[in-house]
């Protein structure tokens, strides 16, 4: 374990927030502490496992291999039709390449699909906007689930993960396009990618500012970074306190809020395009289950009814107001890096 100062602003002093055990995987009986930096107000684990130690806190089952789903003819037909609509929406509203034969009538299709586009956005089912030539790196790609979806959408995908188990699974489909290691030591050439994706990964990684500066280096001009991570400033985090499910100690080393993630990205040379929060109820129900199990030693009474009538509508409304449990941030690469972190 190591005790650190803030790796973003350099401040050495912090305030205690809470302590908690590994309640998710229970690989250790150690007690872990989350603190808030007195300079930039970033939340982080302190003391924390070193880079050499952190792998020991991930159980062998952390990267399960997804089993193929069995689908009937009707479900396959519905999936094909849904995929076709999604592809059209991607082309007409998210900038994906359009075949030359379709460009003449694209305006009419766009007009017809606009209500469906608005409906999907409102339901939180938006797509990753296209950028440049579509070269995408998924950092922390796991066993390749996101890579498979993105490749089907037309992206030229590459992946990176620290887990040998996950990389071996992903390489079955993607070969050498998936590599094992950390981003700062990979040595990708400058301007190799148009989009770099961190889907619930950034909170796991040491040294976020040097890492994001490396992302800036390997992104092409006007390239985009997209980050999805738990929102430590969410209503759920405030409601459940140290029992909030996405704290995920000690595997989550950093806990981002809208302001702190924005500050780190700007210090790394990015300009924020959009910040939204998720609409789902999964983490809220998991946190409620945890409170009832750990504090009262009983399951949630009337769980299905509570989830359907109370939790889902609450999370949906709170997410649209900007206090949902998941942060979704998109930022563009600036032409030059700031001389000093802000």
Coordinates of N, CA and C in Angstrom, one line a residue, residues 123-321:
X123 N -34.5 8.2 -24.0 CA -34.5 7.0 -23.2 C -33.0 6.6 -22.8
X124 N -32.1 7.5 -23.2 CA -30.7 7.2 -22.9 C -30.0 6.2 -23.7
X125 N -30.5 6.0 -25.0 CA -30.0 5.0 -25.9 C -29.2 5.7 -27.1
X126 N -28.6 6.8 -26.8 CA -27.8 7.5 -27.9 C -26.6 6.6 -28.3
X127 N -26.0 7.0 -29.4 CA -24.9 6.3 -30.0 C -23.6 7.1 -29.9
X128 N -22.5 6.5 -30.0 CA -21.2 7.1 -30.0 C -21.0 7.9 -31.3
X129 N -20.8 9.2 -31.2 CA -20.7 10.0 -32.5 C -19.5 9.6 -33.3
X130 N -19.6 9.6 -34.6 CA -18.5 9.3 -35.4 C -17.4 10.4 -35.4
X131 N -16.2 10.0 -35.6 CA -15.1 11.0 -35.6 C -14.0 10.5 -36.6
X132 N -13.5 11.5 -37.4 CA -12.4 11.2 -38.3 C -12.7 10.0 -39.2
X133 N -11.7 9.1 -39.2 CA -11.8 7.9 -40.1 C -12.3 6.7 -39.3
X134 N -12.8 6.9 -38.1 CA -13.4 5.9 -37.3 C -12.4 4.9 -36.6
X135 N -11.2 5.4 -36.4 CA -10.2 4.6 -35.7 C -10.4 4.7 -34.1
X136 N -10.8 3.6 -33.5 CA -11.2 3.7 -32.1 C -10.4 2.8 -31.2
X137 N -9.9 3.3 -30.1 CA -9.2 2.5 -29.0 C -10.1 2.4 -27.8
X138 N -10.4 1.2 -27.4 CA -11.2 1.0 -26.2 C -10.2 0.6 -25.1
X139 N -9.9 1.5 -24.1 CA -9.0 1.3 -23.0 C -9.7 0.6 -21.9
X140 N -9.2 -0.6 -21.5 CA -9.9 -1.4 -20.6 C -11.0 -2.2 -21.3
X141 N -10.7 -2.8 -22.4 CA -11.7 -3.4 -23.2 C -12.3 -4.7 -22.7
X142 N -11.6 -5.3 -21.6 CA -12.1 -6.5 -21.1 C -12.0 -7.6 -22.1
X143 N -13.1 -8.5 -22.1 CA -13.1 -9.6 -23.1 C -13.6 -9.2 -24.5
X144 N -13.8 -7.9 -24.7 CA -14.2 -7.5 -26.1 C -15.6 -7.2 -26.4
X145 N -16.5 -7.1 -25.3 CA -17.9 -6.9 -25.6 C -18.2 -5.6 -26.3
X146 N -17.6 -4.5 -25.9 CA -17.8 -3.2 -26.5 C -17.2 -3.2 -27.9
X147 N -16.0 -3.9 -28.1 CA -15.3 -3.9 -29.4 C -16.2 -4.6 -30.4
X148 N -16.9 -5.7 -30.0 CA -17.8 -6.4 -31.0 C -18.9 -5.5 -31.4
X149 N -19.5 -4.8 -30.5 CA -20.7 -3.9 -30.9 C -20.2 -2.8 -31.8
X150 N -19.1 -2.1 -31.4 CA -18.6 -1.0 -32.2 C -18.1 -1.4 -33.6
X151 N -17.5 -2.6 -33.7 CA -17.1 -3.1 -35.0 C -18.3 -3.3 -35.9
X152 N -19.3 -3.8 -35.3 CA -20.6 -4.0 -36.1 C -21.1 -2.7 -36.6
X153 N -20.9 -1.6 -35.8 CA -21.4 -0.3 -36.2 C -20.5 0.4 -37.2
X154 N -19.3 -0.2 -37.6 CA -18.4 0.3 -38.6 C -17.1 0.9 -38.1
X155 N -16.8 0.8 -36.8 CA -15.6 1.4 -36.3 C -14.4 0.4 -36.6
X156 N -13.3 1.0 -36.8 CA -12.0 0.3 -36.9 C -11.4 0.2 -35.5
X157 N -11.7 -0.9 -34.8 CA -11.5 -1.0 -33.4 C -10.1 -1.6 -33.0
X158 N -9.6 -1.1 -31.9 CA -8.4 -1.7 -31.2 C -8.8 -1.7 -29.7
X159 N -8.1 -2.6 -29.0 CA -8.4 -2.7 -27.6 C -7.1 -2.8 -26.7
X160 N -7.3 -2.5 -25.5 CA -6.2 -2.5 -24.5 C -6.7 -2.9 -23.1
X161 N -6.0 -3.8 -22.5 CA -6.5 -4.2 -21.1 C -5.3 -4.7 -20.3
X162 N -5.3 -4.5 -19.0 CA -4.2 -5.0 -18.2 C -4.3 -6.5 -17.8
X163 N -5.5 -7.1 -18.0 CA -5.7 -8.5 -17.6 C -5.3 -9.4 -18.7
X164 N -4.5 -10.4 -18.4 CA -4.1 -11.4 -19.4 C -5.3 -12.3 -19.8
X165 N -6.1 -12.6 -18.8 CA -7.3 -13.4 -19.0 C -8.2 -12.7 -20.0
X166 N -8.5 -11.4 -19.8 CA -9.4 -10.7 -20.6 C -8.9 -10.5 -22.0
X167 N -7.6 -10.2 -22.1 CA -7.0 -10.0 -23.5 C -7.0 -11.3 -24.3
X168 N -6.7 -12.5 -23.6 CA -6.8 -13.8 -24.3 C -8.2 -14.0 -24.9
X169 N -9.2 -13.7 -24.1 CA -10.6 -13.9 -24.6 C -10.8 -13.0 -25.8
X170 N -10.4 -11.7 -25.7 CA -10.7 -10.7 -26.8 C -9.9 -11.1 -28.0
X171 N -8.7 -11.6 -27.9 CA -7.9 -11.9 -29.0 C -8.4 -13.0 -29.9
X172 N -9.3 -13.9 -29.3 CA -9.9 -14.9 -30.1 C -10.6 -14.3 -31.3
X173 N -11.3 -13.1 -31.1 CA -12.0 -12.5 -32.2 C -11.2 -11.4 -32.9
X174 N -10.4 -10.7 -32.1 CA -9.8 -9.4 -32.7 C -8.3 -9.6 -32.9
X175 N -7.7 -10.7 -32.5 CA -6.3 -10.9 -32.8 C -5.4 -9.9 -32.1
X176 N -4.4 -9.5 -32.9 CA -3.4 -8.5 -32.3 C -3.8 -7.1 -32.2
X177 N -5.1 -6.9 -32.6 CA -5.6 -5.5 -32.4 C -5.9 -5.3 -30.9
X178 N -5.9 -6.3 -30.1 CA -6.1 -6.2 -28.7 C -4.7 -6.5 -28.0
X179 N -4.3 -5.6 -27.2 CA -3.0 -5.7 -26.5 C -3.1 -5.7 -25.0
X180 N -2.1 -6.3 -24.3 CA -2.1 -6.3 -22.9 C -1.1 -5.2 -22.4
X181 N -1.5 -4.5 -21.3 CA -0.6 -3.5 -20.7 C -1.3 -2.3 -20.4
X182 N -0.5 -1.2 -20.0 CA -1.1 0.1 -19.7 C -0.8 1.1 -20.8
X183 N -1.7 2.0 -20.9 CA -1.6 2.9 -22.1 C -0.3 3.7 -22.2
X184 N 0.2 4.2 -21.0 CA 1.4 5.0 -21.1 C 2.6 4.3 -21.5
X185 N 2.6 2.9 -21.5 CA 3.8 2.2 -21.9 C 3.6 1.5 -23.3
X186 N 2.4 1.7 -23.9 CA 2.2 1.0 -25.2 C 3.0 1.6 -26.3
X187 N 3.2 2.9 -26.3 CA 4.0 3.5 -27.4 C 3.3 3.6 -28.7
X188 N 1.9 3.9 -28.6 CA 1.2 4.1 -29.9 C 1.8 5.3 -30.6
X189 N 1.9 5.3 -31.9 CA 2.3 6.6 -32.6 C 1.4 7.7 -32.4
X190 N 1.9 8.9 -32.6 CA 1.0 10.1 -32.4 C -0.1 10.1 -33.5
X191 N -1.3 10.6 -33.0 CA -2.4 10.7 -33.9 C -2.9 9.4 -34.5
X192 N -2.8 8.4 -33.8 CA -3.2 7.0 -34.3 C -4.7 6.8 -34.3
X193 N -5.4 7.5 -33.4 CA -6.9 7.2 -33.2 C -7.7 8.5 -33.3
X194 N -9.0 8.2 -33.7 CA -9.9 9.3 -33.7 C -10.8 9.4 -32.5
X195 N -11.0 8.3 -31.8 CA -11.8 8.2 -30.6 C -11.1 7.3 -29.6
X196 N -11.0 7.7 -28.4 CA -10.5 6.8 -27.3 C -11.6 6.7 -26.3
X197 N -12.0 5.5 -26.0 CA -13.1 5.2 -25.1 C -12.6 4.6 -23.7
X198 N -13.1 5.2 -22.6 CA -12.9 4.6 -21.3 C -14.3 4.3 -20.8
X199 N -14.8 3.1 -20.8 CA -16.1 2.7 -20.3 C -15.9 2.0 -19.0
X200 N -16.2 2.8 -17.9 CA -16.0 2.3 -16.5 C -14.6 1.7 -16.3
X201 N -13.6 2.5 -16.7 CA -12.2 2.1 -16.6 C -11.4 3.1 -15.9
X202 N -11.6 4.4 -16.2 CA -10.7 5.5 -15.7 C -10.6 5.5 -14.2
X203 N -11.7 5.1 -13.5 CA -11.7 5.1 -12.1 C -10.8 4.0 -11.5
X204 N -10.4 3.0 -12.3 CA -9.5 1.9 -11.9 C -8.0 2.3 -12.0
X205 N -7.6 3.4 -12.7 CA -6.3 3.5 -13.1 C -5.5 4.5 -12.3
X206 N -4.2 4.2 -12.1 CA -3.3 5.1 -11.4 C -3.0 6.3 -12.3
X207 N -2.6 7.4 -11.8 CA -2.1 8.6 -12.5 C -3.0 9.1 -13.6
X208 N -4.2 9.6 -13.3 CA -5.1 10.0 -14.4 C -4.6 11.1 -15.3
X209 N -3.9 12.1 -14.7 CA -3.5 13.2 -15.6 C -2.4 12.8 -16.6
X210 N -1.3 12.1 -16.2 CA -0.4 11.6 -17.3 C -1.1 10.7 -18.3
X211 N -2.0 9.9 -17.8 CA -2.7 9.0 -18.7 C -3.5 9.8 -19.7
X212 N -4.3 10.8 -19.3 CA -5.1 11.6 -20.2 C -4.2 12.4 -21.2
X213 N -3.0 12.8 -20.7 CA -2.1 13.5 -21.6 C -1.6 12.6 -22.7
X214 N -1.4 11.3 -22.4 CA -1.1 10.3 -23.4 C -2.2 10.1 -24.4
X215 N -3.4 10.1 -23.9 CA -4.6 10.1 -24.8 C -4.6 11.2 -25.8
X216 N -4.3 12.4 -25.2 CA -4.2 13.6 -26.1 C -3.1 13.4 -27.2
X217 N -2.0 12.8 -26.9 CA -0.9 12.6 -27.8 C -1.3 11.6 -29.0
X218 N -2.0 10.6 -28.6 CA -2.3 9.6 -29.6 C -3.6 9.8 -30.4
X219 N -4.4 10.9 -30.0 CA -5.6 11.3 -30.7 C -5.2 12.2 -31.9
X220 N -5.9 12.0 -33.0 CA -5.7 12.9 -34.2 C -6.3 14.2 -33.8
X221 N -6.0 15.2 -34.6 CA -6.6 16.5 -34.4 C -8.1 16.4 -34.5
X222 N -8.8 17.1 -33.7 CA -10.3 17.1 -33.5 C -10.7 15.7 -33.1
X223 N -9.8 14.9 -32.5 CA -10.2 13.6 -32.0 C -11.0 13.8 -30.7
X224 N -11.6 12.7 -30.3 CA -12.5 12.8 -29.1 C -12.2 11.7 -28.1
X225 N -12.3 12.1 -26.8 CA -12.2 11.1 -25.7 C -13.6 11.0 -25.2
X226 N -14.1 9.8 -24.9 CA -15.4 9.5 -24.3 C -15.2 8.7 -23.0
X227 N -15.7 9.2 -21.9 CA -15.6 8.6 -20.6 C -16.9 8.3 -20.0
X228 N -17.1 7.0 -19.6 CA -18.2 6.6 -18.8 C -17.7 6.2 -17.4
X229 N -18.2 6.7 -16.3 CA -17.7 6.3 -15.0 C -18.8 6.6 -14.0
X230 N -18.7 6.0 -12.8 CA -19.7 6.3 -11.7 C -19.6 7.8 -11.4
X231 N -20.7 8.3 -11.0 CA -20.8 9.7 -10.7 C -20.9 9.9 -9.1
X232 N -19.7 10.2 -8.6 CA -19.6 10.4 -7.1 C -20.4 11.6 -6.6
X233 N -20.9 12.4 -7.5 CA -21.7 13.6 -7.1 C -23.2 13.3 -7.4
X234 N -23.5 12.0 -7.6 CA -24.9 11.7 -7.9 C -25.8 11.7 -6.6
X235 N -27.1 11.8 -6.8 CA -28.0 11.7 -5.7 C -27.9 10.4 -4.9
X236 N -27.6 9.3 -5.7 CA -27.5 8.0 -5.0 C -26.3 8.0 -4.1
X237 N -25.2 8.5 -4.5 CA -24.0 8.5 -3.7 C -24.2 9.3 -2.4
X238 N -25.0 10.4 -2.5 CA -25.3 11.1 -1.3 C -26.3 10.4 -0.4
X239 N -27.3 9.7 -1.0 CA -28.3 9.0 -0.3 C -27.7 7.8 0.5
X240 N -26.9 7.0 -0.2 CA -26.4 5.8 0.4 C -25.0 5.9 1.1
X241 N -24.3 7.0 0.9 CA -23.1 7.2 1.6 C -22.1 6.1 1.3
X242 N -21.4 5.6 2.4 CA -20.4 4.6 2.2 C -20.9 3.3 1.7
X243 N -22.2 3.1 1.7 CA -22.8 1.9 1.2 C -23.2 1.9 -0.3
X244 N -22.9 3.0 -1.0 CA -23.2 3.2 -2.4 C -22.4 2.1 -3.2
X245 N -23.0 1.4 -4.0 CA -22.4 0.2 -4.7 C -21.2 0.6 -5.5
X246 N -21.2 1.7 -6.3 CA -20.1 1.9 -7.2 C -18.8 2.4 -6.6
X247 N -18.8 2.6 -5.2 CA -17.5 2.9 -4.7 C -16.4 1.8 -5.0
X248 N -16.9 0.5 -5.0 CA -16.1 -0.6 -5.4 C -14.6 -0.6 -4.9
X249 N -14.5 -0.4 -3.6 CA -13.1 -0.4 -3.0 C -12.6 -1.8 -2.9
X250 N -11.3 -2.0 -3.2 CA -10.3 -1.0 -3.5 C -10.0 -0.9 -5.0
X251 N -10.8 -1.4 -5.8 CA -10.5 -1.5 -7.3 C -10.7 -0.1 -7.9
X252 N -11.6 0.7 -7.4 CA -11.8 2.1 -7.9 C -10.9 3.0 -7.1
X253 N -9.9 3.5 -7.7 CA -8.9 4.3 -7.1 C -9.3 5.8 -7.0
X254 N -10.1 6.2 -8.0 CA -10.6 7.6 -8.1 C -12.1 7.6 -8.2
X255 N -12.7 8.7 -7.7 CA -14.2 8.8 -7.7 C -14.5 10.2 -8.2
X256 N -15.0 10.2 -9.5 CA -15.1 11.5 -10.2 C -16.5 12.1 -10.0
X257 N -16.6 13.4 -9.9 CA -17.8 14.2 -10.0 C -17.7 15.0 -11.3
X258 N -18.8 15.7 -11.7 CA -18.8 16.4 -12.9 C -17.7 17.5 -12.9
X259 N -17.5 18.2 -11.8 CA -16.5 19.3 -11.8 C -15.1 18.8 -11.8
X260 N -14.8 17.7 -11.0 CA -13.5 17.2 -11.0 C -13.0 16.5 -12.3
X261 N -13.9 15.8 -12.9 CA -13.6 15.1 -14.2 C -13.4 16.2 -15.2
X262 N -14.2 17.2 -15.3 CA -14.0 18.3 -16.2 C -12.7 19.0 -16.0
X263 N -12.3 19.2 -14.7 CA -11.0 19.9 -14.4 C -9.8 19.0 -14.9
X264 N -9.9 17.7 -14.7 CA -8.8 16.9 -15.1 C -8.7 16.8 -16.6
X265 N -9.8 16.8 -17.3 CA -9.7 16.7 -18.8 C -9.2 18.0 -19.4
X266 N -9.6 19.1 -18.8 CA -9.1 20.4 -19.3 C -7.6 20.6 -19.0
X267 N -7.2 20.1 -17.9 CA -5.7 20.1 -17.6 C -4.9 19.3 -18.5
X268 N -5.6 18.2 -19.1 CA -4.9 17.3 -20.0 C -5.0 17.8 -21.5
X269 N -5.7 18.9 -21.7 CA -5.7 19.5 -23.1 C -7.0 19.2 -23.9
X270 N -8.1 19.0 -23.2 CA -9.3 18.7 -23.8 C -10.4 19.8 -23.6
X271 N -11.3 19.9 -24.5 CA -12.4 20.9 -24.4 C -13.7 20.1 -24.3
X272 N -14.4 20.3 -23.2 CA -15.6 19.5 -22.9 C -16.7 19.8 -24.0
X273 N -17.2 18.7 -24.6 CA -18.4 18.9 -25.5 C -19.7 18.7 -24.8
X274 N -19.8 17.6 -24.0 CA -21.0 17.3 -23.4 C -20.8 16.5 -22.1
X275 N -21.7 16.8 -21.1 CA -21.7 16.0 -19.9 C -23.1 15.6 -19.6
X276 N -23.4 14.3 -19.5 CA -24.8 13.9 -19.1 C -24.6 12.8 -18.1
X277 N -25.7 12.4 -17.5 CA -25.7 11.4 -16.5 C -26.7 10.3 -16.9
X278 N -26.4 9.0 -16.4 CA -27.2 7.9 -16.8 C -28.6 7.9 -16.2
X279 N -29.5 7.1 -16.8 CA -30.9 7.0 -16.4 C -31.3 5.7 -15.7
X280 N -30.3 4.8 -15.6 CA -30.7 3.4 -15.2 C -30.8 3.3 -13.7
X281 N -31.4 2.2 -13.2 CA -31.6 2.0 -11.8 C -30.8 0.8 -11.2
X282 N -29.9 0.3 -12.0 CA -29.2 -0.9 -11.6 C -28.4 -0.7 -10.3
X283 N -27.6 0.4 -10.3 CA -26.7 0.7 -9.1 C -27.5 1.1 -7.9
X284 N -28.6 1.8 -8.1 CA -29.5 2.2 -7.0 C -30.1 1.0 -6.3
X285 N -30.5 0.0 -7.1 CA -31.1 -1.2 -6.5 C -30.0 -2.0 -5.8
X286 N -28.8 -2.1 -6.4 CA -27.7 -2.8 -5.8 C -27.3 -2.2 -4.5
X287 N -27.3 -0.8 -4.4 CA -27.0 -0.1 -3.2 C -28.1 -0.4 -2.1
X288 N -29.3 -0.4 -2.5 CA -30.4 -0.7 -1.6 C -30.3 -2.1 -1.1
X289 N -30.0 -3.0 -2.0 CA -29.8 -4.4 -1.5 C -28.7 -4.5 -0.5
X290 N -27.6 -3.7 -0.7 CA -26.4 -3.8 0.2 C -26.8 -3.2 1.5
X291 N -27.5 -2.1 1.6 CA -27.9 -1.5 2.9 C -28.7 -2.5 3.7
X292 N -29.7 -3.1 3.0 CA -30.6 -4.0 3.7 C -29.9 -5.2 4.2
X293 N -28.9 -5.7 3.4 CA -28.2 -6.9 3.8 C -27.2 -6.7 4.9
X294 N -26.4 -5.5 4.7 CA -25.3 -5.3 5.7 C -25.8 -4.6 7.0
X295 N -26.8 -3.8 6.9 CA -27.3 -3.1 8.1 C -28.4 -3.8 8.8
X296 N -29.3 -4.4 8.0 CA -30.5 -5.0 8.6 C -30.6 -6.5 8.5
X297 N -29.6 -7.1 7.8 CA -29.5 -8.5 7.6 C -30.8 -9.1 7.1
X298 N -31.4 -8.5 6.0 CA -32.6 -8.9 5.4 C -32.7 -8.4 4.0
X299 N -33.4 -9.1 3.1 CA -33.6 -8.6 1.7 C -34.5 -7.3 1.7
X300 N -34.5 -6.7 0.6 CA -35.4 -5.5 0.4 C -36.8 -6.0 0.4
X301 N -37.7 -5.5 1.2 CA -39.1 -6.0 1.2 C -39.8 -5.4 0.0
X302 N -40.6 -6.3 -0.7 CA -41.3 -5.8 -1.9 C -40.4 -5.3 -3.0
X303 N -39.3 -6.0 -3.2 CA -38.2 -5.5 -4.0 C -38.7 -5.1 -5.4
X304 N -39.4 -6.0 -6.1 CA -39.8 -5.8 -7.5 C -40.8 -4.6 -7.6
X305 N -41.7 -4.5 -6.6 CA -42.7 -3.4 -6.6 C -42.0 -2.1 -6.4
X306 N -41.0 -2.0 -5.4 CA -40.3 -0.8 -5.2 C -39.5 -0.4 -6.4
X307 N -38.8 -1.3 -7.0 CA -38.0 -1.0 -8.2 C -38.9 -0.4 -9.3
X308 N -40.0 -1.1 -9.6 CA -40.8 -0.7 -10.7 C -41.6 0.7 -10.5
X309 N -42.1 0.8 -9.3 CA -43.0 2.0 -9.0 C -42.2 3.2 -8.5
X310 N -41.0 3.0 -7.8 CA -40.3 4.1 -7.2 C -38.9 4.3 -7.8
X311 N -38.1 3.3 -7.8 CA -36.7 3.5 -8.1 C -36.5 3.8 -9.6
X312 N -37.1 3.1 -10.5 CA -36.9 3.3 -11.9 C -37.4 4.8 -12.3
X313 N -38.6 5.2 -11.9 CA -39.0 6.6 -12.2 C -38.1 7.6 -11.6
X314 N -37.7 7.4 -10.4 CA -36.8 8.3 -9.7 C -35.4 8.4 -10.4
X315 N -34.8 7.3 -10.7 CA -33.5 7.3 -11.4 C -33.6 8.0 -12.8
X316 N -34.7 7.7 -13.5 CA -34.9 8.3 -14.8 C -35.0 9.8 -14.7
X317 N -35.8 10.4 -13.8 CA -35.9 11.8 -13.6 C -34.6 12.4 -13.2
X318 N -34.0 11.8 -12.2 CA -32.7 12.3 -11.6 C -31.6 12.4 -12.7
X319 N -31.6 11.3 -13.5 CA -30.6 11.3 -14.6 C -30.7 12.4 -15.5
X320 N -32.0 12.7 -15.9 CA -32.2 13.8 -16.9 C -31.9 15.2 -16.2
X321 N -31.9 15.3 -14.9 CA -31.6 16.5 -14.2 C -30.1 16.7 -14.0

